[in-house]
Amino acid sequence: QVQLVESGGGLVQPGGSLRLSCRLSGRPFRRHTLGWFRQAPEKEREFVATTTWDNGTAIYADSVKGRFTISRDDAGNTVHLQMNSLKPEDTAVYYCASGPISTISVRSSRAYFSWGRGTQVTVSS
């Protein structure tokens, strides 16, 4: 059983920055991926970014590439999402998720077994 708790959301002006954190506890799969998804009102949940248990290659959605950075601390207990140059269209509830490495694309929500409750990010002037 894996528990994920997000923090760091809030209100920021366009062009600003926020850093989200997700603390992982419990017993994740040895080889797992940690990712971020987001869901805006009346829209489907969409992939944002992901990294692996060994802080391997990060993968980003095209909409955030060059603006967002995903990273994991050395202890492996916390994954961060640094969000720069934020835009109003980045407004959403951001969810942290964890799942085993498998043949399912890490861009798909089906690859993730455990989810946090989400943290609200609002980009507005």
CSV table of N, CA and C in Angstrom, one decimal:
chain,number,residue,atom,x,y,z
A,1,GLN,N,0.8,-1.2,0.0
A,1,GLN,CA,0.0,0.0,0.0
A,1,GLN,C,0.9,1.2,0.0
A,2,VAL,N,0.6,2.2,-0.9
A,2,VAL,CA,1.3,3.4,-1.0
A,2,VAL,C,0.4,4.6,-0.8
A,3,GLN,N,0.9,5.5,0.0
A,3,GLN,CA,0.2,6.8,0.3
A,3,GLN,C,1.0,7.9,-0.3
A,4,LEU,N,0.2,8.8,-0.9
A,4,LEU,CA,0.8,10.0,-1.6
A,4,LEU,C,0.1,11.2,-1.1
A,5,VAL,N,0.9,12.2,-0.7
A,5,VAL,CA,0.3,13.5,-0.2
A,5,VAL,C,1.0,14.7,-0.9
A,6,GLU,N,0.2,15.4,-1.6
A,6,GLU,CA,0.7,16.6,-2.4
A,6,GLU,C,0.6,17.8,-1.5
A,7,SER,N,1.5,18.8,-1.8
A,7,SER,CA,1.5,20.1,-1.2
A,7,SER,C,2.1,21.1,-2.1
A,8,GLY,N,1.9,22.4,-1.8
A,8,GLY,CA,2.6,23.4,-2.6
A,8,GLY,C,1.7,24.2,-3.6
A,9,GLY,N,0.5,23.8,-3.7
A,9,GLY,CA,-0.4,24.5,-4.6
A,9,GLY,C,-0.8,25.9,-4.1
A,10,GLY,N,-1.4,26.7,-5.0
A,10,GLY,CA,-1.8,28.0,-4.6
A,10,GLY,C,-2.2,28.9,-5.7
A,11,LEU,N,-2.3,30.2,-5.5
A,11,LEU,CA,-2.6,31.2,-6.5
A,11,LEU,C,-1.4,31.9,-6.9
A,12,VAL,N,-1.2,32.0,-8.2
A,12,VAL,CA,0.0,32.7,-8.7
A,12,VAL,C,-0.4,33.5,-9.9
A,13,GLN,N,0.4,34.6,-10.2
A,13,GLN,CA,0.1,35.4,-11.4
A,13,GLN,C,0.7,34.7,-12.6
A,14,PRO,N,0.2,35.0,-13.8
A,14,PRO,CA,0.8,34.5,-15.0
A,14,PRO,C,2.3,34.9,-15.1
A,15,GLY,N,3.1,34.0,-15.5
A,15,GLY,CA,4.6,34.2,-15.5
A,15,GLY,C,5.3,33.8,-14.2
A,16,GLY,N,4.5,33.5,-13.2
A,16,GLY,CA,5.1,33.2,-11.9
A,16,GLY,C,5.5,31.7,-11.8
A,17,SER,N,5.9,31.3,-10.6
A,17,SER,CA,6.4,30.0,-10.4
A,17,SER,C,5.8,29.4,-9.1
A,18,LEU,N,5.7,28.1,-9.1
A,18,LEU,CA,5.2,27.3,-8.0
A,18,LEU,C,6.0,26.0,-7.9
A,19,ARG,N,6.2,25.5,-6.7
A,19,ARG,CA,6.9,24.2,-6.6
A,19,ARG,C,6.0,23.3,-5.8
A,20,LEU,N,5.5,22.2,-6.5
A,20,LEU,CA,4.7,21.2,-5.9
A,20,LEU,C,5.6,20.1,-5.3
A,21,SER,N,5.1,19.5,-4.2
A,21,SER,CA,5.8,18.4,-3.7
A,21,SER,C,4.8,17.2,-3.4
A,22,CYS,N,5.3,16.0,-3.5
A,22,CYS,CA,4.5,14.9,-3.2
A,22,CYS,C,5.3,13.9,-2.3
A,23,ARG,N,4.8,13.7,-1.1
A,23,ARG,CA,5.5,12.8,-0.2
A,23,ARG,C,5.0,11.4,-0.4
A,24,LEU,N,5.8,10.4,-0.6
A,24,LEU,CA,5.4,9.0,-0.7
A,24,LEU,C,5.8,8.2,0.5
A,25,SER,N,4.8,7.4,1.0
A,25,SER,CA,5.1,6.5,2.2
A,25,SER,C,4.4,5.2,1.9
A,26,GLY,N,4.8,4.2,2.6
A,26,GLY,CA,4.3,2.9,2.4
A,26,GLY,C,5.3,2.0,1.7
A,27,ARG,N,4.9,1.1,0.9
A,27,ARG,CA,5.7,0.1,0.2
A,27,ARG,C,5.5,0.1,-1.3
A,28,PRO,N,6.2,1.0,-2.0
A,28,PRO,CA,6.0,1.1,-3.5
A,28,PRO,C,6.6,-0.1,-4.1
A,29,PHE,N,6.3,-0.4,-5.4
A,29,PHE,CA,7.0,-1.4,-6.1
A,29,PHE,C,8.4,-1.0,-6.2
A,30,ARG,N,9.3,-2.0,-6.3
A,30,ARG,CA,10.7,-1.7,-6.3
A,30,ARG,C,11.1,-0.9,-7.5
A,31,ARG,N,10.6,-1.3,-8.7
A,31,ARG,CA,10.8,-0.5,-9.9
A,31,ARG,C,9.5,0.2,-10.2
A,32,HIS,N,9.5,1.5,-9.9
A,32,HIS,CA,8.2,2.2,-10.1
A,32,HIS,C,8.4,3.6,-10.7
A,33,THR,N,7.4,4.1,-11.1
A,33,THR,CA,7.4,5.5,-11.7
A,33,THR,C,6.5,6.4,-10.8
A,34,LEU,N,7.0,7.6,-10.7
A,34,LEU,CA,6.2,8.6,-10.0
A,34,LEU,C,5.9,9.8,-11.0
A,35,GLY,N,4.6,10.1,-11.0
A,35,GLY,CA,4.2,11.1,-12.0
A,35,GLY,C,3.2,12.1,-11.5
A,36,TRP,N,3.1,13.1,-12.3
A,36,TRP,CA,2.1,14.2,-12.0
A,36,TRP,C,1.1,14.3,-13.2
A,37,PHE,N,-0.2,14.4,-12.8
A,37,PHE,CA,-1.3,14.6,-13.7
A,37,PHE,C,-2.0,15.8,-13.2
A,38,ARG,N,-2.9,16.4,-14.1
A,38,ARG,CA,-3.7,17.5,-13.7
A,38,ARG,C,-5.1,17.4,-14.3
A,39,GLN,N,-6.0,18.0,-13.7
A,39,GLN,CA,-7.4,18.0,-14.2
A,39,GLN,C,-8.0,19.4,-14.0
A,40,ALA,N,-8.3,20.0,-15.1
A,40,ALA,CA,-9.0,21.3,-15.1
A,40,ALA,C,-10.5,21.1,-15.0
A,41,PRO,N,-11.3,22.1,-14.6
A,41,PRO,CA,-12.7,21.9,-14.6
A,41,PRO,C,-13.3,21.5,-15.9
A,42,GLU,N,-14.2,20.5,-15.9
A,42,GLU,CA,-14.9,20.0,-17.1
A,42,GLU,C,-13.9,19.4,-18.1
A,43,LYS,N,-12.7,19.1,-17.7
A,43,LYS,CA,-11.8,18.4,-18.7
A,43,LYS,C,-11.3,17.1,-18.1
A,44,GLU,N,-10.8,16.3,-19.0
A,44,GLU,CA,-10.3,15.0,-18.5
A,44,GLU,C,-8.9,15.2,-17.8
A,45,ARG,N,-8.6,14.2,-17.0
A,45,ARG,CA,-7.2,14.3,-16.4
A,45,ARG,C,-6.2,14.0,-17.4
A,46,GLU,N,-5.1,14.8,-17.4
A,46,GLU,CA,-4.1,14.7,-18.4
A,46,GLU,C,-2.7,14.6,-17.7
A,47,PHE,N,-1.8,13.9,-18.5
A,47,PHE,CA,-0.5,13.7,-18.0
A,47,PHE,C,0.3,15.0,-18.0
A,48,VAL,N,1.2,15.1,-17.0
A,48,VAL,CA,2.1,16.3,-17.0
A,48,VAL,C,3.5,15.9,-17.1
A,49,ALA,N,4.0,15.0,-16.2
A,49,ALA,CA,5.4,14.7,-16.1
A,49,ALA,C,5.5,13.4,-15.3
A,50,THR,N,6.7,12.7,-15.5
A,50,THR,CA,6.9,11.5,-14.7
A,50,THR,C,8.4,11.2,-14.6
A,51,THR,N,8.8,10.5,-13.6
A,51,THR,CA,10.2,10.1,-13.4
A,51,THR,C,10.2,8.7,-12.8
A,52,THR,N,11.3,8.1,-12.8
A,52,THR,CA,11.4,6.7,-12.3
A,52,THR,C,12.0,6.6,-10.9
A,53,TRP,N,11.9,5.4,-10.3
A,53,TRP,CA,12.4,5.2,-8.9
A,53,TRP,C,13.8,5.6,-8.7
A,54,ASP,N,14.6,5.5,-9.8
A,54,ASP,CA,16.0,5.7,-9.7
A,54,ASP,C,16.4,7.1,-10.3
A,55,ASN,N,15.4,8.0,-10.3
A,55,ASN,CA,15.6,9.4,-10.8
A,55,ASN,C,16.1,9.3,-12.3
A,56,GLY,N,15.6,8.4,-13.1
A,56,GLY,CA,16.0,8.2,-14.4
A,56,GLY,C,15.5,9.3,-15.3
A,57,THR,N,15.4,9.0,-16.6
A,57,THR,CA,14.9,10.0,-17.6
A,57,THR,C,13.5,10.5,-17.3
A,58,ALA,N,13.4,11.8,-17.3
A,58,ALA,CA,12.0,12.4,-17.0
A,58,ALA,C,11.3,12.6,-18.4
A,59,ILE,N,10.0,12.4,-18.3
A,59,ILE,CA,9.2,12.6,-19.5
A,59,ILE,C,8.2,13.7,-19.2
A,60,TYR,N,7.9,14.5,-20.2
A,60,TYR,CA,7.0,15.7,-20.0
A,60,TYR,C,6.0,15.7,-21.1
A,61,ALA,N,4.8,16.3,-20.8
A,61,ALA,CA,3.8,16.6,-21.8
A,61,ALA,C,4.4,17.8,-22.6
A,62,ASP,N,4.0,17.8,-23.9
A,62,ASP,CA,4.5,18.9,-24.7
A,62,ASP,C,4.1,20.3,-24.2
A,63,SER,N,2.9,20.3,-23.6
A,63,SER,CA,2.4,21.6,-23.1
A,63,SER,C,3.2,22.2,-21.9
A,64,VAL,N,4.0,21.4,-21.3
A,64,VAL,CA,4.8,21.9,-20.1
A,64,VAL,C,6.3,21.8,-20.4
A,65,LYS,N,6.7,21.2,-21.4
A,65,LYS,CA,8.2,21.0,-21.7
A,65,LYS,C,8.9,22.3,-21.8
A,66,GLY,N,10.0,22.4,-21.0
A,66,GLY,CA,10.8,23.6,-21.0
A,66,GLY,C,10.3,24.6,-19.9
A,67,ARG,N,9.2,24.3,-19.3
A,67,ARG,CA,8.7,25.2,-18.2
A,67,ARG,C,8.6,24.5,-16.9
A,68,PHE,N,8.3,23.2,-16.9
A,68,PHE,CA,8.2,22.4,-15.7
A,68,PHE,C,9.4,21.4,-15.6
A,69,THR,N,9.8,21.1,-14.3
A,69,THR,CA,10.9,20.2,-14.1
A,69,THR,C,10.5,19.2,-13.0
A,70,ILE,N,10.5,17.9,-13.2
A,70,ILE,CA,10.2,17.0,-12.2
A,70,ILE,C,11.5,16.4,-11.6
A,71,SER,N,11.6,16.2,-10.3
A,71,SER,CA,12.8,15.7,-9.7
A,71,SER,C,12.4,15.0,-8.4
A,72,ARG,N,13.4,14.2,-8.0
A,72,ARG,CA,13.1,13.4,-6.8
A,72,ARG,C,14.3,13.5,-5.8
A,73,ASP,N,14.0,13.6,-4.5
A,73,ASP,CA,15.1,13.8,-3.5
A,73,ASP,C,15.9,12.5,-3.4
A,74,ASP,N,17.1,12.6,-2.8
A,74,ASP,CA,18.0,11.5,-2.7
A,74,ASP,C,17.4,10.3,-2.0
A,75,ALA,N,16.6,10.6,-1.0
A,75,ALA,CA,16.0,9.5,-0.2
A,75,ALA,C,14.9,8.8,-0.9
A,76,GLY,N,14.4,9.5,-2.0
A,76,GLY,CA,13.4,8.8,-2.8
A,76,GLY,C,12.0,9.0,-2.2
A,77,ASN,N,11.9,9.7,-1.2
A,77,ASN,CA,10.5,9.8,-0.5
A,77,ASN,C,9.7,10.9,-1.0
A,78,THR,N,10.3,11.9,-1.7
A,78,THR,CA,9.5,13.0,-2.2
A,78,THR,C,9.9,13.4,-3.6
A,79,VAL,N,8.8,13.6,-4.4
A,79,VAL,CA,9.0,14.1,-5.8
A,79,VAL,C,8.5,15.5,-5.9
A,80,HIS,N,9.2,16.3,-6.6
A,80,HIS,CA,8.9,17.7,-6.8
A,80,HIS,C,8.5,18.0,-8.2
A,81,LEU,N,7.7,19.0,-8.4
A,81,LEU,CA,7.4,19.6,-9.7
A,81,LEU,C,7.6,21.1,-9.7
A,82,GLN,N,8.7,21.5,-10.2
A,82,GLN,CA,9.0,22.9,-10.3
A,82,GLN,C,8.3,23.5,-11.6
A,83,MET,N,7.4,24.5,-11.3
A,83,MET,CA,6.6,25.0,-12.5
A,83,MET,C,7.0,26.5,-12.6
A,84,ASN,N,7.5,26.8,-13.8
A,84,ASN,CA,7.9,28.2,-14.1
A,84,ASN,C,7.1,28.7,-15.3
A,85,SER,N,7.1,30.0,-15.4
A,85,SER,CA,6.4,30.6,-16.6
A,85,SER,C,5.0,30.1,-16.7
A,86,LEU,N,4.3,30.1,-15.5
A,86,LEU,CA,3.0,29.6,-15.5
A,86,LEU,C,2.0,30.4,-16.3
A,87,LYS,N,1.0,29.7,-16.9
A,87,LYS,CA,0.0,30.3,-17.8
A,87,LYS,C,-1.4,30.0,-17.2
A,88,PRO,N,-2.3,30.8,-17.5
A,88,PRO,CA,-3.7,30.6,-17.0
A,88,PRO,C,-4.2,29.2,-17.4
A,89,GLU,N,-3.8,28.6,-18.5
A,89,GLU,CA,-4.2,27.3,-18.9
A,89,GLU,C,-3.6,26.2,-18.1
A,90,ASP,N,-2.6,26.5,-17.2
A,90,ASP,CA,-2.1,25.6,-16.3
A,90,ASP,C,-2.9,25.4,-15.0
A,91,THR,N,-4.0,26.2,-14.9
A,91,THR,CA,-4.9,26.1,-13.8
A,91,THR,C,-5.6,24.7,-13.8
A,92,ALA,N,-5.4,24.0,-12.6
A,92,ALA,CA,-6.0,22.7,-12.5
A,92,ALA,C,-5.7,22.2,-11.1
A,93,VAL,N,-6.3,21.1,-10.8
A,93,VAL,CA,-5.9,20.3,-9.6
A,93,VAL,C,-4.8,19.3,-10.1
A,94,TYR,N,-3.7,19.4,-9.4
A,94,TYR,CA,-2.6,18.5,-9.7
A,94,TYR,C,-2.5,17.3,-8.8
A,95,TYR,N,-2.3,16.2,-9.4
A,95,TYR,CA,-2.3,14.9,-8.7
A,95,TYR,C,-1.0,14.2,-8.8
A,96,CYS,N,-0.5,13.7,-7.8
A,96,CYS,CA,0.7,12.8,-7.8
A,96,CYS,C,0.2,11.4,-7.9
A,97,ALA,N,1.0,10.5,-8.6
A,97,ALA,CA,0.6,9.1,-8.8
A,97,ALA,C,1.8,8.3,-8.8
A,98,SER,N,1.6,7.0,-8.4
A,98,SER,CA,2.7,6.0,-8.5
A,98,SER,C,2.2,4.7,-9.0
A,99,GLY,N,3.1,4.1,-9.8
A,99,GLY,CA,2.8,2.8,-10.3
A,99,GLY,C,4.0,2.0,-10.7
A,100,PRO,N,3.9,0.7,-10.9
A,100,PRO,CA,5.0,-0.2,-11.3
A,100,PRO,C,5.4,0.1,-12.8
A,101,ILE,N,6.7,-0.1,-13.0
A,101,ILE,CA,7.1,-0.1,-14.4
A,101,ILE,C,6.5,-1.2,-15.2
A,102,SER,N,5.8,-1.0,-16.3
A,102,SER,CA,5.2,-2.0,-17.0
A,102,SER,C,5.2,-1.6,-18.5
A,103,THR,N,4.4,-2.4,-19.3
A,103,THR,CA,4.3,-2.1,-20.7
A,103,THR,C,3.4,-1.0,-21.0
A,104,ILE,N,2.6,-0.6,-20.0
A,104,ILE,CA,1.7,0.5,-20.2
A,104,ILE,C,2.4,1.8,-20.3
A,105,SER,N,2.1,2.7,-21.2
A,105,SER,CA,2.8,4.0,-21.3
A,105,SER,C,2.7,4.8,-20.0
A,106,VAL,N,3.8,5.4,-19.6
A,106,VAL,CA,3.7,6.2,-18.4
A,106,VAL,C,2.9,7.5,-18.6
A,107,ARG,N,2.5,7.8,-19.8
A,107,ARG,CA,1.7,8.9,-20.0
A,107,ARG,C,0.2,8.6,-19.8
A,108,SER,N,-0.1,7.3,-19.6
A,108,SER,CA,-1.5,6.9,-19.3
A,108,SER,C,-1.8,6.8,-17.9
A,109,SER,N,-2.9,7.2,-17.4
A,109,SER,CA,-3.3,7.1,-16.0
A,109,SER,C,-3.4,5.7,-15.6
A,110,ARG,N,-3.6,4.8,-16.6
A,110,ARG,CA,-3.8,3.3,-16.3
A,110,ARG,C,-2.5,2.7,-15.8
A,111,ALA,N,-1.4,3.4,-15.9
A,111,ALA,CA,-0.1,2.9,-15.5
A,111,ALA,C,0.1,3.1,-14.0
A,112,TYR,N,-0.8,3.8,-13.3
A,112,TYR,CA,-0.6,4.3,-12.0
A,112,TYR,C,-1.6,3.6,-11.0
A,113,PHE,N,-1.2,3.0,-9.9
A,113,PHE,CA,-2.1,2.3,-9.0
A,113,PHE,C,-2.5,3.2,-7.9
A,114,SER,N,-1.6,4.1,-7.4
A,114,SER,CA,-1.9,4.9,-6.2
A,114,SER,C,-1.9,6.4,-6.6
A,115,TRP,N,-2.8,7.1,-6.0
A,115,TRP,CA,-3.0,8.5,-6.3
A,115,TRP,C,-3.2,9.3,-5.0
A,116,GLY,N,-2.6,10.6,-5.1
A,116,GLY,CA,-2.9,11.5,-4.0
A,116,GLY,C,-4.2,12.2,-4.2
A,117,ARG,N,-4.6,13.0,-3.2
A,117,ARG,CA,-5.9,13.7,-3.3
A,117,ARG,C,-5.9,15.0,-4.1
A,118,GLY,N,-4.7,15.4,-4.5
A,118,GLY,CA,-4.6,16.6,-5.3
A,118,GLY,C,-4.3,17.9,-4.6
A,119,THR,N,-3.8,18.9,-5.3
A,119,THR,CA,-3.5,20.2,-4.8
A,119,THR,C,-3.9,21.2,-5.9
A,120,GLN,N,-4.6,22.3,-5.5
A,120,GLN,CA,-5.1,23.2,-6.5
A,120,GLN,C,-4.0,24.2,-6.9
A,121,VAL,N,-3.9,24.4,-8.2
A,121,VAL,CA,-3.0,25.4,-8.7
A,121,VAL,C,-3.9,26.4,-9.6
A,122,THR,N,-3.8,27.7,-9.2
A,122,THR,CA,-4.6,28.7,-9.9
A,122,THR,C,-3.7,29.7,-10.5
A,123,VAL,N,-3.7,30.0,-11.8
A,123,VAL,CA,-2.9,31.0,-12.4
A,123,VAL,C,-3.8,32.1,-12.9
A,124,SER,N,-3.7,33.2,-12.2
A,124,SER,CA,-4.7,34.3,-12.6
A,124,SER,C,-4.1,35.6,-12.1
A,125,SER,N,-4.4,36.7,-12.9
A,125,SER,CA,-4.0,38.0,-12.4
A,125,SER,C,-5.1,38.7,-11.6
